[in-house]
Coordinates of C-alpha atoms in Angstrom, one line a residue:
M1 CA 136.1 38.6 248.9
H2 CA 139.2 37.9 251.8
P3 CA 138.9 40.0 255.1
T4 CA 141.9 42.2 255.2
P5 CA 144.7 41.6 258.0
M6 CA 143.1 44.7 259.8
G7 CA 139.5 42.9 259.5
R8 CA 141.2 39.4 260.9
L9 CA 142.4 41.4 263.5
A10 CA 139.1 43.0 264.9
A11 CA 137.4 39.9 264.2
L12 CA 139.8 37.9 266.5
A13 CA 139.6 40.7 269.0
S14 CA 135.8 40.4 269.2
T15 CA 135.4 37.0 269.2
A16 CA 137.9 36.4 272.2
L17 CA 135.7 39.0 273.7
Q18 CA 132.7 36.3 273.4
L19 CA 135.2 33.1 274.1
A20 CA 136.6 34.2 277.3
C21 CA 133.3 34.3 278.8
P22 CA 130.8 32.6 276.8
G23 CA 127.4 32.7 278.5
R24 CA 128.8 34.4 281.8
S25 CA 128.2 37.6 282.9
M26 CA 131.0 40.0 284.1
R27 CA 130.7 40.0 287.6
H28 CA 133.6 42.5 288.7
P29 CA 135.3 45.3 286.7
V30 CA 138.5 43.5 287.1
N31 CA 137.0 40.4 284.8
R32 CA 136.1 42.9 282.3
L33 CA 139.4 45.1 282.1
R34 CA 141.4 41.5 281.7
T35 CA 139.1 40.2 278.9
R36 CA 139.7 43.4 277.2
A37 CA 143.1 43.2 277.6
L38 CA 143.1 39.6 276.9
A39 CA 141.5 40.6 273.7
V40 CA 144.1 43.3 272.4
G41 CA 146.7 40.4 273.3
L42 CA 145.3 38.1 271.0
A43 CA 144.7 41.1 268.2
L44 CA 148.5 42.0 268.3
T45 CA 149.4 37.9 268.5
A46 CA 147.3 37.6 265.3
A47 CA 149.8 39.8 263.5
A48 CA 152.5 37.4 264.2
L49 CA 150.4 34.6 262.7
L50 CA 150.5 36.0 259.5
P51 CA 153.3 34.4 256.7
S52 CA 156.4 35.5 257.4
G53 CA 158.8 32.9 255.7
S54 CA 160.1 29.7 255.9
A55 CA 160.3 27.9 259.2
G56 CA 163.4 25.0 260.1
A57 CA 166.6 23.7 258.8
A58 CA 166.6 22.2 255.9
D59 CA 167.4 19.4 256.7
Q60 CA 165.6 18.8 260.4
Y61 CA 162.3 20.2 261.3
Q62 CA 162.1 21.2 265.0
W63 CA 159.5 19.9 267.1
A64 CA 159.0 21.0 271.0
A65 CA 157.1 19.3 273.7
L66 CA 155.0 21.2 276.2
G67 CA 153.0 19.5 279.0
D68 CA 152.2 18.0 282.4
S69 CA 152.9 14.6 283.7
Y70 CA 150.5 13.1 281.0
T71 CA 153.1 14.5 278.8
A72 CA 156.3 13.8 280.8
G73 CA 155.5 10.1 281.5
V74 CA 156.8 10.0 285.3
F75 CA 156.8 6.2 285.8
V76 CA 156.7 4.9 282.1
G77 CA 159.8 3.6 281.0
D78 CA 163.5 4.8 282.0
P79 CA 164.1 8.6 283.6
Q80 CA 165.6 11.4 281.1
P81 CA 167.7 12.8 282.1
P82 CA 168.8 9.6 283.4
L83 CA 169.2 8.8 287.7
G84 CA 172.0 10.2 288.8
S85 CA 172.9 12.8 286.2
A86 CA 173.6 16.5 287.0
S87 CA 170.9 17.5 284.7
R88 CA 168.2 16.0 286.7
D89 CA 165.4 18.8 287.2
G90 CA 162.6 16.8 288.9
C91 CA 160.3 16.8 286.3
D92 CA 160.1 13.2 285.7
R93 CA 160.1 12.7 281.8
T94 CA 160.9 9.3 280.5
T95 CA 161.8 7.4 277.5
D96 CA 158.3 5.4 277.0
A97 CA 156.0 8.3 277.0
Y98 CA 154.4 9.6 274.1
P99 CA 157.2 11.9 273.0
G100 CA 159.7 9.6 273.1
V101 CA 157.5 7.1 271.4
V102 CA 156.5 9.7 268.6
E103 CA 160.2 10.6 268.3
R104 CA 161.0 7.2 267.4
E105 CA 158.3 6.8 264.9
L106 CA 159.3 10.1 263.2
D107 CA 163.7 8.9 263.1
E108 CA 163.6 10.2 259.4
F109 CA 160.6 12.0 258.1
P110 CA 160.1 12.9 255.0
P111 CA 163.4 10.6 253.9
G112 CA 166.2 12.7 254.3
K113 CA 165.0 15.1 256.8
T114 CA 164.9 14.5 260.5
V115 CA 162.2 15.6 263.5
H116 CA 164.4 17.3 266.0
L117 CA 162.5 16.6 269.8
T118 CA 163.1 18.9 272.2
N119 CA 160.8 18.1 275.4
V120 CA 160.6 20.1 278.2
S121 CA 157.0 18.7 279.9
C122 CA 157.0 18.4 283.5
G123 CA 155.1 16.5 286.1
N124 CA 152.7 18.8 288.0
A125 CA 153.2 21.6 285.4
T126 CA 149.7 23.9 285.1
I127 CA 148.8 26.2 282.1
S128 CA 150.7 29.2 283.4
D129 CA 153.9 27.4 283.7
I130 CA 154.1 26.8 279.8
A131 CA 154.1 30.5 278.8
N132 CA 154.1 32.4 282.4
T133 CA 155.8 31.4 285.6
K134 CA 159.1 29.6 286.8
Q135 CA 157.5 26.0 288.3
S136 CA 158.8 24.4 291.3
P137 CA 159.3 20.4 290.4
I138 CA 158.0 18.0 293.2
S139 CA 159.6 14.8 291.9
P140 CA 159.8 12.3 294.8
V141 CA 163.0 10.6 292.9
Q142 CA 165.9 11.3 294.0
P143 CA 165.3 15.1 295.0
P144 CA 168.1 17.3 296.4
A145 CA 168.5 18.5 299.7
G146 CA 166.4 21.7 300.0
G147 CA 164.3 20.7 296.8
W148 CA 164.6 20.8 293.2
P149 CA 165.3 24.6 291.7
A150 CA 162.6 26.1 289.7
V151 CA 162.7 25.9 286.6
D152 CA 161.7 28.7 283.5
P153 CA 158.4 28.6 281.7
Q154 CA 158.4 25.9 279.1
I155 CA 158.2 28.5 276.0
Q156 CA 161.6 29.5 277.2
R157 CA 162.9 26.1 278.0
A158 CA 162.3 25.0 274.8
K159 CA 163.5 28.0 273.0
L160 CA 160.6 28.8 270.8
N161 CA 161.5 31.1 268.1
D162 CA 160.2 31.3 264.0
K163 CA 162.6 28.1 263.5
T164 CA 160.2 26.2 265.2
D165 CA 158.1 23.8 263.1
I166 CA 156.0 22.1 266.0
V167 CA 154.9 22.4 268.6
T168 CA 152.8 20.0 271.2
I169 CA 151.0 20.9 274.2
G170 CA 149.3 18.5 276.8
V171 CA 147.9 20.6 280.3
G172 CA 145.3 22.1 281.7
G173 CA 144.6 19.1 284.5
N174 CA 146.6 20.7 286.9
S175 CA 145.1 23.9 286.8
L176 CA 141.7 23.0 287.9
P177 CA 143.4 20.9 289.7
F178 CA 142.1 17.5 288.9
G179 CA 144.7 15.8 290.9
G180 CA 143.9 17.5 294.1
M181 CA 140.1 16.7 293.2
L182 CA 140.7 13.6 292.9
L183 CA 142.2 13.2 296.1
K184 CA 139.3 15.6 297.6
C185 CA 137.0 12.6 296.2
L186 CA 138.9 10.3 298.0
E187 CA 139.2 11.5 301.4
L188 CA 135.2 12.6 301.4
G189 CA 134.4 9.2 299.8
A190 CA 135.9 7.2 303.0
T191 CA 133.2 9.6 305.0
P192 CA 129.6 8.7 304.9
G193 CA 127.3 11.3 303.8
K194 CA 130.0 13.5 302.0
S195 CA 129.3 14.4 298.4
C196 CA 132.7 15.2 296.2
R197 CA 129.9 16.7 293.6
E198 CA 128.4 18.7 296.5
H199 CA 131.9 20.3 297.7
Y200 CA 132.6 21.6 294.2
T201 CA 129.5 22.4 292.7
S202 CA 128.5 24.3 296.1
P203 CA 131.9 24.9 297.2
P204 CA 132.8 26.5 301.0
E205 CA 133.3 30.3 301.0
G206 CA 136.6 31.2 299.2
E207 CA 136.8 27.8 297.7
E208 CA 136.0 27.9 293.7
S209 CA 133.1 26.1 292.4
I210 CA 133.7 23.7 289.3
Q211 CA 132.2 26.2 286.9
D212 CA 134.5 29.2 287.8
K213 CA 137.7 26.4 287.8
L214 CA 136.5 25.6 284.0
A215 CA 136.1 29.2 283.4
R216 CA 139.4 30.2 285.0
V217 CA 141.1 27.3 283.0
Q218 CA 139.7 28.4 279.7
D219 CA 140.7 32.4 280.3
E220 CA 144.5 30.8 281.0
Y221 CA 144.4 28.5 277.9
I222 CA 143.6 31.2 275.8
E223 CA 146.5 33.5 277.1
M224 CA 148.7 30.2 276.8
L225 CA 148.2 29.1 273.3
A226 CA 148.6 33.4 272.2
K227 CA 152.0 33.2 273.6
V228 CA 153.0 30.2 272.3
H229 CA 151.9 31.8 268.7
E230 CA 153.9 34.6 269.4
A231 CA 157.1 32.9 270.4
A232 CA 156.8 30.5 267.6
P233 CA 154.7 32.8 264.9
N234 CA 155.5 29.5 262.3
A235 CA 154.8 26.6 263.9
K236 CA 152.1 24.1 263.7
V237 CA 150.4 23.7 267.1
I238 CA 148.7 20.5 268.5
T239 CA 147.1 20.6 271.3
V240 CA 146.6 17.2 273.4
G241 CA 143.4 16.6 275.0
Y242 CA 142.9 13.9 278.3
P243 CA 142.2 10.2 277.9
A244 CA 139.4 8.5 279.9
V245 CA 140.6 7.8 283.1
L246 CA 137.6 7.2 284.7
P247 CA 134.6 4.3 283.4
Q248 CA 131.6 5.0 282.0
E249 CA 130.1 4.1 284.9
G250 CA 131.2 4.5 288.2
S251 CA 129.9 1.4 289.5
A252 CA 132.3 -0.5 287.5
C253 CA 135.0 0.5 290.2
N254 CA 135.7 -1.6 293.3
R255 CA 135.2 0.5 296.1
L256 CA 138.3 -1.5 298.1
S257 CA 140.4 -1.7 295.6
L258 CA 143.4 1.2 295.8
T259 CA 144.3 -0.1 291.9
Q260 CA 141.1 1.3 290.8
L261 CA 139.8 4.5 292.6
S262 CA 139.5 3.3 296.0
A263 CA 136.8 4.9 298.2
I264 CA 135.7 7.5 295.5
K265 CA 132.1 7.1 295.5
H266 CA 130.2 5.9 292.1
A267 CA 128.2 9.0 291.8
D268 CA 131.3 11.0 292.5
I269 CA 133.2 9.3 289.6
D270 CA 130.5 9.7 287.3
W271 CA 130.1 13.4 288.0
L272 CA 134.0 13.7 287.8
R273 CA 133.8 12.0 283.9
D274 CA 131.0 14.3 282.8
D275 CA 130.9 17.2 284.9
V276 CA 134.8 17.8 285.1
L277 CA 136.9 15.7 282.6
K278 CA 134.8 15.8 279.7
P279 CA 134.3 19.4 280.3
L280 CA 138.2 20.0 280.5
N281 CA 138.5 18.4 277.5
S282 CA 135.9 20.1 275.1
T283 CA 137.4 23.4 276.9
I284 CA 140.9 22.5 275.4
Q285 CA 139.4 21.5 272.0
R286 CA 137.3 25.0 271.7
V287 CA 139.9 27.5 272.2
T288 CA 142.3 25.2 270.0
S289 CA 140.1 25.5 267.4
F290 CA 139.5 29.2 267.8
F291 CA 143.3 29.7 267.1
G292 CA 142.8 27.4 263.9
D293 CA 145.4 24.5 265.8
R294 CA 145.1 21.1 265.5
Y295 CA 143.0 19.3 268.9
V296 CA 144.2 15.7 269.4
D297 CA 141.3 13.8 270.5
V298 CA 142.9 10.9 273.1
Y299 CA 139.5 10.4 275.0
S300 CA 137.4 8.2 272.5
S301 CA 140.0 6.0 271.6
S302 CA 140.5 5.3 275.3
V303 CA 137.3 4.6 276.2
G304 CA 136.8 1.1 277.7
H305 CA 140.4 1.5 279.1
D306 CA 140.1 3.4 282.5
A307 CA 141.7 2.9 285.8
C308 CA 139.2 0.7 286.7
Q309 CA 139.6 -2.0 284.2
P310 CA 142.0 -5.2 284.7
A311 CA 145.4 -5.3 284.5
G312 CA 146.1 -5.8 280.8
T313 CA 143.1 -3.8 279.5
K314 CA 143.8 -0.9 281.6
W315 CA 145.9 2.3 280.0
V316 CA 145.6 3.9 283.1
E317 CA 146.8 3.0 286.4
G318 CA 144.9 3.6 289.5
I319 CA 145.6 5.2 292.8
C320 CA 148.2 2.4 293.4
G321 CA 149.3 0.5 290.5
D322 CA 152.3 -1.1 288.2
A323 CA 155.4 1.7 287.9
A324 CA 159.2 1.1 287.3
D325 CA 161.3 0.1 290.5
Y326 CA 162.3 3.6 290.9
W327 CA 159.0 5.0 291.0
P328 CA 157.7 5.3 295.3
A329 CA 155.4 3.6 297.4
K330 CA 154.6 5.9 299.1
L331 CA 153.1 9.6 298.3
P332 CA 155.3 12.0 300.8
G333 CA 153.3 14.1 302.9
T334 CA 150.6 11.7 303.3
L335 CA 149.3 8.3 304.5
L336 CA 148.9 6.7 301.4
N337 CA 151.3 3.5 301.0
C338 CA 150.8 1.3 298.3
A339 CA 153.4 -1.2 299.7
P340 CA 151.4 -3.5 301.4
I341 CA 149.9 -4.3 298.1
N342 CA 153.1 -4.6 296.3
K343 CA 152.6 -1.5 294.0
R344 CA 153.6 2.4 293.5
V345 CA 152.0 5.3 294.0
T346 CA 150.7 6.3 290.6
L347 CA 147.4 8.3 291.0
V348 CA 145.7 7.9 288.6
H349 CA 148.3 8.4 285.2
P350 CA 148.6 6.3 282.0
N351 CA 150.8 3.5 281.9
A352 CA 152.8 2.5 278.7
Q353 CA 149.7 1.1 276.5
G354 CA 148.0 4.4 277.8
H355 CA 151.2 6.2 275.9
A356 CA 151.3 4.3 273.4
N357 CA 147.9 5.1 271.8
T358 CA 148.5 8.9 272.6
A359 CA 151.6 8.4 270.7
A360 CA 149.6 6.9 267.9
H361 CA 147.2 9.9 267.8
V362 CA 150.2 12.7 268.4
E363 CA 152.3 10.9 265.7
R364 CA 149.8 11.2 263.0
A365 CA 149.0 15.0 263.8
I366 CA 152.4 15.9 263.5
R367 CA 152.9 13.9 260.1
I368 CA 149.8 15.9 258.5
A369 CA 151.3 19.1 260.3
L370 CA 154.2 18.7 258.7
L371 CA 152.9 17.7 255.5
E372 CA 150.9 20.8 255.4
H373 CA 154.2 22.9 256.3

């Protein structure tokens, strides 16, 4: 017997209550209210997921790519829009980031039907910037006087609607924020006796522990995916995890090398891998599965190609690394300067090989989704 639509909605609301706080006590009435509100929102959104007709133009599939710098590309390929263009927005999208690579591979699919990409990914985007908040881009490349204007939430910029066929989403790291934690680990690594792991598992008053960070990210991801489905009710939604930016053993890193992870302690590298990066991917996968969407695992295929591997093997650049000439060698507002070693500030982001690997997996997921559409 198949459940009725109302039964499906009730089950979804019940599951949302469990998923929003697995194994956690509701420590504050506000949390309980938020969870109940989220469950109701998901139940209402589920109504939009019931079959409601065909999507997309007859001769063209519509694909929207949403995400952060791991989607945008930042220093891989040519800037999009081009340098000097009045339409530049400070989001640092590039031609050789995985959305562009996949678009070229899907030039015609199936024969006679094209896939049109709308890429609104933006460096430094958080989960909230996908559906809820305006983002202030921080591109260091030719910023205008007074800084970059704020951009609308990505679901608005992409104009998601009932004609959208595919939505890919690569986001979550900046909501921890992983980059900020990495810099903190770098700072503490240069201080004898200080541990990044201790800082985030027993944090100073007023700062979230890693457990609280991951729990919050889960709640935000649930809400974000619900709003994506509401905006694009007929779309196949594909989420993209993060690659293996850290080695299988922290001891593989040279703490004197800025082209790797520099002064970060080996034990803290192991902690970042096992207690931060892997749980972040697991959180994204778990929420994705809950919605019945497709999760793209790029971690497994990238093991052994982390930031501490030699050039040619690494798919992720280190603190300093190889990047296009337009990308800066100094990080504004900090003492980090890669110019003396003839490198650019890459802050542990995928290079062209890393994006090519992600592209292969995302392309396969899109092809499967379009065949099912």
